[in-house]
mmCIF file of C-alpha atoms in Angstrom:
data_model
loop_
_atom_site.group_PDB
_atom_site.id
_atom_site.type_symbol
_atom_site.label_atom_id
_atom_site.label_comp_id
_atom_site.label_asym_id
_atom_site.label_seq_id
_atom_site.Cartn_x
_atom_site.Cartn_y
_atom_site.Cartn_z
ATOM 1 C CA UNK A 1 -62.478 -10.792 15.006
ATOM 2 C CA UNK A 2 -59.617 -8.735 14.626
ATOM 3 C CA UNK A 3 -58.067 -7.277 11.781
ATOM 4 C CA UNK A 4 -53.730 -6.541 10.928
ATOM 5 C CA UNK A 5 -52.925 -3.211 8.883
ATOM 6 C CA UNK A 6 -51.797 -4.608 5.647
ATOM 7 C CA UNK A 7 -48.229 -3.830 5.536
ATOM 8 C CA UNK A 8 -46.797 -1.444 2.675
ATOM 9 C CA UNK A 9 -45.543 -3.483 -0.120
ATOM 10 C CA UNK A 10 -41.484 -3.734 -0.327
ATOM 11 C CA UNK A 11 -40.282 -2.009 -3.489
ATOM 12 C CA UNK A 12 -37.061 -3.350 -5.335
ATOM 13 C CA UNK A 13 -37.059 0.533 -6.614
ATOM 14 C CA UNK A 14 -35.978 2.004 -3.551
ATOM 15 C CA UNK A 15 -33.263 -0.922 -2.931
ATOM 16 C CA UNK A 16 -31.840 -0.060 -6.190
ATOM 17 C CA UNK A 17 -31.555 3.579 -5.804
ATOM 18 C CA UNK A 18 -29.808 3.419 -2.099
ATOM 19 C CA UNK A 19 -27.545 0.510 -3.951
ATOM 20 C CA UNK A 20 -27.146 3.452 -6.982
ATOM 21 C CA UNK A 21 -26.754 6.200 -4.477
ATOM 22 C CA UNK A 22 -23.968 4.421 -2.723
ATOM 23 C CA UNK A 23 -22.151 3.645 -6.426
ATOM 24 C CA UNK A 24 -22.521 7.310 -7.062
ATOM 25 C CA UNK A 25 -20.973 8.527 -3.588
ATOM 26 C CA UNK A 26 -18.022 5.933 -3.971
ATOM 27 C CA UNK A 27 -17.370 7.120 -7.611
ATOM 28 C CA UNK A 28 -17.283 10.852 -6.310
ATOM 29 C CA UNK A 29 -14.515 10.111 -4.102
ATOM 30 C CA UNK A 30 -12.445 8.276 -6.598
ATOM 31 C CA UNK A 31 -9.822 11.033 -7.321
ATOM 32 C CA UNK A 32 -6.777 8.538 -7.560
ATOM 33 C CA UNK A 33 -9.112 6.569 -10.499
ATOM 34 C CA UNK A 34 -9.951 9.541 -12.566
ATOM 35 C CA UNK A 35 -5.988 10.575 -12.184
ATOM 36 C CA UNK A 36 -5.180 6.861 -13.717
ATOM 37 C CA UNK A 37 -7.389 6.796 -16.845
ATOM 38 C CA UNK A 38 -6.055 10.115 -17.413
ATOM 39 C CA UNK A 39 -2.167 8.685 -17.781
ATOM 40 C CA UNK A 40 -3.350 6.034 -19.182
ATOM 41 C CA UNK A 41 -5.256 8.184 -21.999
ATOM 42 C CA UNK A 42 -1.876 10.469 -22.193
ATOM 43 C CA UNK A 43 0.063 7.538 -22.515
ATOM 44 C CA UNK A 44 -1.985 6.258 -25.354
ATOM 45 C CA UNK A 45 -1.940 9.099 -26.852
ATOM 46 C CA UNK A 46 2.157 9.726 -26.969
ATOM 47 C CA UNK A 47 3.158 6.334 -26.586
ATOM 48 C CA UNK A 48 0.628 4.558 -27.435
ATOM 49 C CA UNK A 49 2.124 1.458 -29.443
ATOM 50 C CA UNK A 50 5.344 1.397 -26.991
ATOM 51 C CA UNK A 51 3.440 1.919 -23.644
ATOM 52 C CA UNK A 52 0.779 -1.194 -24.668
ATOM 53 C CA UNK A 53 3.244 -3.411 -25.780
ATOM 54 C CA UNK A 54 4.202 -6.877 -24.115
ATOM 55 C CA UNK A 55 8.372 -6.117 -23.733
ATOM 56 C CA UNK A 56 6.597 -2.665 -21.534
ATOM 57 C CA UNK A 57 4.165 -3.679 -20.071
ATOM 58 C CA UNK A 58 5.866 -6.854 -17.914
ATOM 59 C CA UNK A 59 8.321 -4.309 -17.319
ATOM 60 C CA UNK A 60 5.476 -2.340 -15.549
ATOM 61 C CA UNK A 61 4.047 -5.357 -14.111
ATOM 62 C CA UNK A 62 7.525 -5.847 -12.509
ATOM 63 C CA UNK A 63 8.363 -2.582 -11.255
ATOM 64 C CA UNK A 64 4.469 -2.325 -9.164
ATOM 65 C CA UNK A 65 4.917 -5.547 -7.855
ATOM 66 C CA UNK A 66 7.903 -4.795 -5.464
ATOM 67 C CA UNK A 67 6.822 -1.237 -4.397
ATOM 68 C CA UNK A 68 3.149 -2.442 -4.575
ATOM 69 C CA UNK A 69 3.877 -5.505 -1.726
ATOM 70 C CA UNK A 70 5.655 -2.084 0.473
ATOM 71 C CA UNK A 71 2.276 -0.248 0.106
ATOM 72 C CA UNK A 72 0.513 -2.548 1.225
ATOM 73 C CA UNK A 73 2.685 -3.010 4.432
ATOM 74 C CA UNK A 74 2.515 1.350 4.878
ATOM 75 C CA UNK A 75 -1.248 0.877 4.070
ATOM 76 C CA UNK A 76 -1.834 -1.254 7.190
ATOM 77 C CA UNK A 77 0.292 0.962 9.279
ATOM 78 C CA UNK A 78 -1.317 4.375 8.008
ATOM 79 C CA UNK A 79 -4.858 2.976 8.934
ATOM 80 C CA UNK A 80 -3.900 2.816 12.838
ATOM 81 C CA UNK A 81 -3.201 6.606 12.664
ATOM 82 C CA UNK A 82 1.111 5.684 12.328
ATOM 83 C CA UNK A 83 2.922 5.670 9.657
ATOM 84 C CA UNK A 84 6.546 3.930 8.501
ATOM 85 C CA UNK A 85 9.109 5.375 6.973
ATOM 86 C CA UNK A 86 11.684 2.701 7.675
ATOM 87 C CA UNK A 87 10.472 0.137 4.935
ATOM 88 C CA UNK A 88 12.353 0.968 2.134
ATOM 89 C CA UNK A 89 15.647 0.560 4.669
ATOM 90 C CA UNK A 90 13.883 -2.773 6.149
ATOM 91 C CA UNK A 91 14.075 -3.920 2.461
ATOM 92 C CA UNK A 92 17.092 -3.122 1.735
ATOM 93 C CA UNK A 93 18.458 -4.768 4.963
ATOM 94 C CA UNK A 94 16.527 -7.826 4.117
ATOM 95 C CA UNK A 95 17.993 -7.833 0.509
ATOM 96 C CA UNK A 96 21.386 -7.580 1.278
ATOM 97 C CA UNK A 97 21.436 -10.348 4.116
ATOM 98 C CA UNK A 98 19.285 -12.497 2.327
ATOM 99 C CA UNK A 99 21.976 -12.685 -0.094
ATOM 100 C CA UNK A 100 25.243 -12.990 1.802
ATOM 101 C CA UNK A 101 23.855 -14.854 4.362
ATOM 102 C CA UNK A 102 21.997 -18.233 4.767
ATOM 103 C CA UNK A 103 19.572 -17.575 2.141
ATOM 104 C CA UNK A 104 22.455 -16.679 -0.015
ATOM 105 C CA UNK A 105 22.570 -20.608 -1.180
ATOM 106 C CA UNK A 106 18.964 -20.906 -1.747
ATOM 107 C CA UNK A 107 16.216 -19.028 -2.668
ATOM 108 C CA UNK A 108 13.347 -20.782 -0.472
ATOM 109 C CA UNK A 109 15.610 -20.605 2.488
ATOM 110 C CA UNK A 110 16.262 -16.849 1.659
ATOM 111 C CA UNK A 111 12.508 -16.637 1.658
ATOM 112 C CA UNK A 112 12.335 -17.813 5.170
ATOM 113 C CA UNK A 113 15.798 -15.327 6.289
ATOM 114 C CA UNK A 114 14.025 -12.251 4.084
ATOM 115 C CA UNK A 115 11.014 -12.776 6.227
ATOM 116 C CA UNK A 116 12.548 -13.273 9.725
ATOM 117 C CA UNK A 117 14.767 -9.957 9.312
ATOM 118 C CA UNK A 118 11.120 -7.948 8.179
ATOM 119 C CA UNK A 119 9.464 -9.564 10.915
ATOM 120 C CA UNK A 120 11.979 -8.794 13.497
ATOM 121 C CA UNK A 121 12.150 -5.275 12.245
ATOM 122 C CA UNK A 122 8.646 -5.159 12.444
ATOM 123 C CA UNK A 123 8.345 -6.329 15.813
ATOM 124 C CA UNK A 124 10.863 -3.972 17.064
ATOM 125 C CA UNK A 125 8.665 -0.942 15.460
ATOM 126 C CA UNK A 126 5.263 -1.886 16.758
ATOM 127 C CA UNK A 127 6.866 -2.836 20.044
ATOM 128 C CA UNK A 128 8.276 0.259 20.732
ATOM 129 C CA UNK A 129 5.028 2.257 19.769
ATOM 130 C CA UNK A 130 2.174 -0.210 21.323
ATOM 131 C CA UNK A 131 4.228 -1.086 24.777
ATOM 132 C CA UNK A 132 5.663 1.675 25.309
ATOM 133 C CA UNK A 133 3.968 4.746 23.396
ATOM 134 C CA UNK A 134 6.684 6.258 21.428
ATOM 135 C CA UNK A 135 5.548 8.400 18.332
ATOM 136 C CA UNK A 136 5.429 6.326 14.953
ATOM 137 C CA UNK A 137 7.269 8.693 13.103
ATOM 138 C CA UNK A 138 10.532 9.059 15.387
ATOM 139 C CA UNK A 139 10.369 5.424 16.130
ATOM 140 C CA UNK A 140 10.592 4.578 12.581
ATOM 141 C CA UNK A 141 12.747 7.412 11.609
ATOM 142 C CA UNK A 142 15.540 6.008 14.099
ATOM 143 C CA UNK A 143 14.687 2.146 12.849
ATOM 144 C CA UNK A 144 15.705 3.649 8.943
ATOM 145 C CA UNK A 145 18.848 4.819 9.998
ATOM 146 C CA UNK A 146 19.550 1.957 11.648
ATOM 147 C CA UNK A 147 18.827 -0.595 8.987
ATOM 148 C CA UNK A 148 20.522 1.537 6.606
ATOM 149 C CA UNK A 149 23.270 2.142 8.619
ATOM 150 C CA UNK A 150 23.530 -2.182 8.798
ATOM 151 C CA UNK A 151 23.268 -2.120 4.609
ATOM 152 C CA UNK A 152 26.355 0.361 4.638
ATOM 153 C CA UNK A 153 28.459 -2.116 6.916
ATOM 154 C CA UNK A 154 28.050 -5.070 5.944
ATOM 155 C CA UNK A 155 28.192 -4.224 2.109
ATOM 156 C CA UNK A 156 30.673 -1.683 2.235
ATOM 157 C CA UNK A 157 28.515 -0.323 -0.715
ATOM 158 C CA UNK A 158 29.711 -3.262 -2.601
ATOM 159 C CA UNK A 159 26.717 -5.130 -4.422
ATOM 160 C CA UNK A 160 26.224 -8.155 -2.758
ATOM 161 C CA UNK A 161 25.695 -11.631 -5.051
ATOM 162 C CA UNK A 162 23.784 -14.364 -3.864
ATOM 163 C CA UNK A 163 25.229 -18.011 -4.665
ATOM 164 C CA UNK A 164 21.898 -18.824 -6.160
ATOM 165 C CA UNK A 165 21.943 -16.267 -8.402
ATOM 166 C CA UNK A 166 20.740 -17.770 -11.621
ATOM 167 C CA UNK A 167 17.854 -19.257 -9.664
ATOM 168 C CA UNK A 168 16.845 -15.886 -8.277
ATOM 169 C CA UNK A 169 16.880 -14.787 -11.454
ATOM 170 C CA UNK A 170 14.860 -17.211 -12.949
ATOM 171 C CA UNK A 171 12.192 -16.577 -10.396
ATOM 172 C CA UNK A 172 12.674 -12.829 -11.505
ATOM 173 C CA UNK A 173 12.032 -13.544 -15.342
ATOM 174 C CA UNK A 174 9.430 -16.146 -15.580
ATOM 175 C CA UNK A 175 5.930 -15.823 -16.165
ATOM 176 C CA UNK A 176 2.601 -17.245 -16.259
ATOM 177 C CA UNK A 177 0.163 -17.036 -18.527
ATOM 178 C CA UNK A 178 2.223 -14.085 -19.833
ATOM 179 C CA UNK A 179 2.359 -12.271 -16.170
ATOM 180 C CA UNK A 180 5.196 -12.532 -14.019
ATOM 181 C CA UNK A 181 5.412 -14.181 -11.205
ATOM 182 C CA UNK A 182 6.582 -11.640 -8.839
ATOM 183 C CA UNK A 183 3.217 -9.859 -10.234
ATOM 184 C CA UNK A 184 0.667 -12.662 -9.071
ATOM 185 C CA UNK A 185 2.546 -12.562 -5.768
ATOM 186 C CA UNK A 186 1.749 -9.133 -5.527
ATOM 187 C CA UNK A 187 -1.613 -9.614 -6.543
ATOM 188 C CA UNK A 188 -1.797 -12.688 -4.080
ATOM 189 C CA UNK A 189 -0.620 -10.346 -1.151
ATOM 190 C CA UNK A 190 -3.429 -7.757 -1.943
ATOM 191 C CA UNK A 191 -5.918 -10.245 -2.209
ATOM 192 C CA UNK A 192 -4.969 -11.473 1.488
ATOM 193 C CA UNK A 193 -4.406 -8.479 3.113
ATOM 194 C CA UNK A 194 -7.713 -6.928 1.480
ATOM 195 C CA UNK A 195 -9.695 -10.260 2.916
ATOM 196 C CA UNK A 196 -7.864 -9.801 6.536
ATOM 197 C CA UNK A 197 -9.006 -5.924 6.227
ATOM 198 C CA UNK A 198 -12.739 -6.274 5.223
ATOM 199 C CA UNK A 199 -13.745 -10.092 6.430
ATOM 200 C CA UNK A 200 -12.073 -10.527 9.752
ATOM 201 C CA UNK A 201 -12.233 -9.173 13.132
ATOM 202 C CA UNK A 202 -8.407 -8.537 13.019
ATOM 203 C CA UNK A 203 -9.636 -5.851 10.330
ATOM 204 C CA UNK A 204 -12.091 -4.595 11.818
ATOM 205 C CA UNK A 205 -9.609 -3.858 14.834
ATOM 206 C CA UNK A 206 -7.552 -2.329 13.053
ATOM 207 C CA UNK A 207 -10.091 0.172 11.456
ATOM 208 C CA UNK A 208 -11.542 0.803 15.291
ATOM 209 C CA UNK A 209 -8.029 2.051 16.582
ATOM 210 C CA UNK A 210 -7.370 4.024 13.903
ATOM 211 C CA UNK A 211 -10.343 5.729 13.870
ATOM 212 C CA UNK A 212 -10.194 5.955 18.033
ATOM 213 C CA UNK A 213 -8.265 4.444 20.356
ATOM 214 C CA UNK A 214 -9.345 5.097 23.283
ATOM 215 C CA UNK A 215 -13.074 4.489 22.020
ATOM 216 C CA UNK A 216 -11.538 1.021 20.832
ATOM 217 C CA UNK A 217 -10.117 0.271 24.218
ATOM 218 C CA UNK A 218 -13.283 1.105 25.804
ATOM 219 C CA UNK A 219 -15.420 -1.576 23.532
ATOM 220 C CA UNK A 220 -12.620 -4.352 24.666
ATOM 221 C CA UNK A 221 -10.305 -3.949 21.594
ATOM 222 C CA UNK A 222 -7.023 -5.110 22.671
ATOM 223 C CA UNK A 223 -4.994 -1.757 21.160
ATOM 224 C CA UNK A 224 -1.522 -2.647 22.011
ATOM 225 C CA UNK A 225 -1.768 -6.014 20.518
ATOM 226 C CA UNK A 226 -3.315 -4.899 17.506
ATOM 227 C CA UNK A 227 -1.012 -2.307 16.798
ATOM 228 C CA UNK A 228 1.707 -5.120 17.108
ATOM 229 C CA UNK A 229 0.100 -6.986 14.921
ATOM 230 C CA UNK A 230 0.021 -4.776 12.468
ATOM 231 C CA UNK A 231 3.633 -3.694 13.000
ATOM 232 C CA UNK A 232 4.621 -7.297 12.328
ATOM 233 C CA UNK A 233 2.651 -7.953 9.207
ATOM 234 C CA UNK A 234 3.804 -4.856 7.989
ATOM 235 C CA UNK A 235 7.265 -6.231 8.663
ATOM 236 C CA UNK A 236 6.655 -9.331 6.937
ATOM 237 C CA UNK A 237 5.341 -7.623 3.952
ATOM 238 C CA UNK A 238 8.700 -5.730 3.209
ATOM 239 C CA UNK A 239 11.206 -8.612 3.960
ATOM 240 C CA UNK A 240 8.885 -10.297 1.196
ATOM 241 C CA UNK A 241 9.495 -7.399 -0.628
ATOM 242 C CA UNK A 242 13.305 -7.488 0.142
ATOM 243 C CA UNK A 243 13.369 -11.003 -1.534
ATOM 244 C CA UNK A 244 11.079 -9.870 -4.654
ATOM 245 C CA UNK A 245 14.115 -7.581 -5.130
ATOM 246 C CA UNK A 246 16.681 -9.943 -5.396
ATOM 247 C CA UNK A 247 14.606 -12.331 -7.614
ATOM 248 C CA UNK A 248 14.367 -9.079 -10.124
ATOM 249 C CA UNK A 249 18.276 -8.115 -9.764
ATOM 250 C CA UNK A 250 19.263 -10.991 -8.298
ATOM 251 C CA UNK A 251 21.877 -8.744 -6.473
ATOM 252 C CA UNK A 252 21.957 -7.110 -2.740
ATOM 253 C CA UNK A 253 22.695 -3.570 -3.692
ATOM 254 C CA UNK A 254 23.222 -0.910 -0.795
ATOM 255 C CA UNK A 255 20.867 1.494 -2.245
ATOM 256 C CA UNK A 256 18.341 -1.610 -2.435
ATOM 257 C CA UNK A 257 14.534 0.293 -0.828
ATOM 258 C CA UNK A 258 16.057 3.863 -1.157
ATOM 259 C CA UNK A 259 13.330 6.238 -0.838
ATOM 260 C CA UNK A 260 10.612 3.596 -1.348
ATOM 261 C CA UNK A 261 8.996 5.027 2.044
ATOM 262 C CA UNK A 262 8.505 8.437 0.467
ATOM 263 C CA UNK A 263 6.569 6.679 -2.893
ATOM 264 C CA UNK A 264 4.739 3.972 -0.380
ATOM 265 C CA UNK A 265 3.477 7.034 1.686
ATOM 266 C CA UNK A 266 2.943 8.745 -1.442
ATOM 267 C CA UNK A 267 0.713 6.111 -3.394
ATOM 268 C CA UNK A 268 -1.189 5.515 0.245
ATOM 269 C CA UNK A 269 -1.932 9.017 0.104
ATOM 270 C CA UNK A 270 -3.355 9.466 -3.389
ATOM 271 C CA UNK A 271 -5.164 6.204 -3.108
ATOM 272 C CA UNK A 272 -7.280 8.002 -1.109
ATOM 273 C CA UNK A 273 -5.748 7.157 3.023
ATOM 274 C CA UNK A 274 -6.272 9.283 5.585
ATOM 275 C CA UNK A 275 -2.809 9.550 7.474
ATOM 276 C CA UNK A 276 -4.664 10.594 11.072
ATOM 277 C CA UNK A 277 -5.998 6.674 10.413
ATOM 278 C CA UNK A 278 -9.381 4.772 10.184
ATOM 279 C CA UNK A 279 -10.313 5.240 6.402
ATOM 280 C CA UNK A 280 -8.672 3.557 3.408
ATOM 281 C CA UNK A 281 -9.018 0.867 1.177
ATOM 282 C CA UNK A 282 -6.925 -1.835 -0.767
ATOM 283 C CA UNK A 283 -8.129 -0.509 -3.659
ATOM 284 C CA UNK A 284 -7.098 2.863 -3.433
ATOM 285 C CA UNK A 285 -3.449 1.845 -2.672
ATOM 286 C CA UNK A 286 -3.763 -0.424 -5.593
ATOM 287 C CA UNK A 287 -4.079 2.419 -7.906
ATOM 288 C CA UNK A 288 -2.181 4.230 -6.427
ATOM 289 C CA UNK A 289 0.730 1.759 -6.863
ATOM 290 C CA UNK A 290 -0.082 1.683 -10.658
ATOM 291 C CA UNK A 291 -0.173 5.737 -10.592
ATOM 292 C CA UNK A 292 3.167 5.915 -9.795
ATOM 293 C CA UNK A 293 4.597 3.028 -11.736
ATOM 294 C CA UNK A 294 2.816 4.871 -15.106
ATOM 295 C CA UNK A 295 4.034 8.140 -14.587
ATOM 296 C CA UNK A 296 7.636 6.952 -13.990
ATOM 297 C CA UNK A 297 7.520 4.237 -16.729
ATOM 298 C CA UNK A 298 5.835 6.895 -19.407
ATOM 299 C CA UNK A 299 8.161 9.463 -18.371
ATOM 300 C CA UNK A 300 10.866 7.607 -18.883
ATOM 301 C CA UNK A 301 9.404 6.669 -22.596
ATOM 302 C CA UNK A 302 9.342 10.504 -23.193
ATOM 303 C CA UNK A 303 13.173 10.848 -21.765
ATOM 304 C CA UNK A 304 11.884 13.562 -19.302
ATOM 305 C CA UNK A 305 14.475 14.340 -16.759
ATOM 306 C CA UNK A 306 14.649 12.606 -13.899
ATOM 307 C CA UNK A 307 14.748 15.521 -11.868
ATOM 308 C CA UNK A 308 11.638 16.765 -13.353
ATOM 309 C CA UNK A 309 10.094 13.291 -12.986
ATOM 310 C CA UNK A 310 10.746 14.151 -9.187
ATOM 311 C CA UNK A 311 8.823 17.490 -9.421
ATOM 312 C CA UNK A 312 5.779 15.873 -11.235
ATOM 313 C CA UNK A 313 5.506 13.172 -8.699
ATOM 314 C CA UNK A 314 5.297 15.803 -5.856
ATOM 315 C CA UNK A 315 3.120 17.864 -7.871
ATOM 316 C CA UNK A 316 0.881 15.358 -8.114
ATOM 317 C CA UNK A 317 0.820 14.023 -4.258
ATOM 318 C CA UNK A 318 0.032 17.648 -3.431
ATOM 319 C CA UNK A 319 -3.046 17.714 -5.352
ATOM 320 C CA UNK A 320 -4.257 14.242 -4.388
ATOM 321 C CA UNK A 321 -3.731 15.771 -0.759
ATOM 322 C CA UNK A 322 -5.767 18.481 -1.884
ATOM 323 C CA UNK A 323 -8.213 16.471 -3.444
ATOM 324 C CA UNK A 324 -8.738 13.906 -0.137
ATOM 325 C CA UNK A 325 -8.230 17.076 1.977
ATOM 326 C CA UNK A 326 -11.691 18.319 0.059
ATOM 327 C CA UNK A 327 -13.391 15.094 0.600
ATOM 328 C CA UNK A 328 -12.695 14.052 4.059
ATOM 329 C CA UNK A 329 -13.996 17.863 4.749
ATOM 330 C CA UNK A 330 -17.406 16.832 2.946
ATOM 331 C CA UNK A 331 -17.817 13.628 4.752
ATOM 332 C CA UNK A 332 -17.324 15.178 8.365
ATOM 333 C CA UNK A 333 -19.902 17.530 7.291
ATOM 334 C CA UNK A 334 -21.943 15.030 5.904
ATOM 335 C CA UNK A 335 -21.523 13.300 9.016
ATOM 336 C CA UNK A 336 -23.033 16.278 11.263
ATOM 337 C CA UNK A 337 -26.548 16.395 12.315
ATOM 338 C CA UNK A 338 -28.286 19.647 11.650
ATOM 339 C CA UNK A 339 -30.345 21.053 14.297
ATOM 340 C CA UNK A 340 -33.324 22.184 13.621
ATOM 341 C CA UNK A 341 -33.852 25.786 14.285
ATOM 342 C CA UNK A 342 -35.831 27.105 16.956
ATOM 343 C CA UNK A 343 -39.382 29.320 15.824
#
């Protein structure tokens, strides 16, 4: 008769503290979320009973949720190792035709003609850098000079009306449950693109070739097409974007996405990204989306100069740089094996 070893007995202990440990190591590296609760204590502080009230905060909720649907869209890009700073001229483009054009009539046919002209813009991007290899930044850098260029013409830096305009606007200024609606599209579009990210293999793909491309190609990753993919979605996410802007303004303005690549790139960034690609998380570019959107909306409670406004933004992207820069270096040497030394 033969006898079995008992086997040790399983401890929930141990499968708490690994579950703790991991909390622990995620709340180390969460320099954008420390940098929030800090404006949000400053802003209590100064403006406490202005900053908290309904009238401000929709007006918050309203300015994240266009530059928050253009994050997203650099997110997806900055996580293959590129990077796109042609969407704030892709929205703008898509703004302005959406409004003279065909969509100009209606706003759920403009929906259709704001997401074509992203798409298309888009396709051209990740077309030019997955077929044929070009660098992300001067492919990109060319496309926002060209869309711009098309926002100039066909405007002639006149602001361009829509024929729908009170229904634009209507879609602009209504709410639900007390939260705008271009909000809970935002919050919609994070929700999807943080479910394509973590639960598919399209997101898993997209983490692979950012982290190593050839390594990807190797395991049977289709590169090129993911990195079209990517370009397009990214595409579709600003011509969304382009028609959140008119439903706020309900006008096609020429300086419509203006700079909106430097604060998409900026809140990617201090949401904790890393620009070579493979690591970052909805989350992060969720707060950092509401980062930006606090400083700019308290300093603009506290009348602070907008040129100084532009100094404390880049302030602060250099020391969330920093502060990424610090732990990315930790978790490469994390990462290394020590060898054990020889007696």
């Amino acid at each position: 008769m033969t006898t079995t070893a008992a086997q040790p007995p399983v401890h929930h202990y141990e499968e708490n503290y690994s579950r703790g440990q991991a909390f622990t190591t995620w709340l180390k590296s969460q320099y954008a979320l420390y940098i929030l609760v800090a404006l949000l204590l400053v802003a209590t502080a100064t403006k406490g009973s202005i900053f908290w009230g309904g009238t401000n905060l929709s007006n918050l909720a309203l300015q994240m949720s266009i530059i928050g649907v253009v994050v997203l869209a650099q997110l997806i890009v900055v996580l293959t190792g590129g990077i796109d700073i042609s969407v704030g001229s892709a929205l703008g483009l898509a703004a302005v035709i959406t409004a003279g054009l065909f969509g100009g009539p209606s706003v759920w046919l403009g929906l259709v003609v704001a997401l074509v002209i992203g798409g298309v813009v888009g396709a051209i991007n990740g077309g030019l850098v997955a077929f044929r290899g070009l660098e992300p930044f001067i492919v990109t850098l060319g496309m926002l000079a060209l869309a711009r260029g098309l926002v100039y013409a066909y405007g002639n830096g006149i602001p361009i009306i829509p024929d729908a305009t009170s229904t634009y606007a209507k879609i602009g200024q209504t709410t639900f449950i007390g939260i705008p609606v271009l909000a809970l599209i935002w919050v919609a579009a994070v929700l999807a693109i943080g479910f394509a990210l973590n639960r598919t293999v399209w997101g898993r793909r997209v983490y692979a070739v950012g982290s190593n491309k050839e390594a990807a190609r190797s395991s049977g990753i289709p590169v090129k097409a993911t990195l079209w993919s990517v370009y397009i979605l990214a595409g579709l996410l600003v011509g969304l974007g382009g028609w959140m802007f008119l439903c706020r303004f309900a006008t096609g303005t020429s300086t419509a996405g203006n700079l909106m690549e430097l604060d998409a790139i900026a809140a990617v960034v201090i949401g904790g990204a890393r620009l070579a690609g493979g690591y970052g998380k909805v989350f992060g570019a969720v707060v950092g989306t509401i980062i930006f959107a606090v400083i700019a909306n308290l300093l603009s409670l506290l009348n602070v100069s907008t040129f100084l406004q532009d100094a404390f933004r880049g302030g602060l992207i250099l020391v969330a740089v920093t502060l990424a820069t610090v732990h990315f270096t930790r978790r490469r040497k994390a990462a290394v094996p020590t060898e054990p030394v020889a007696k």
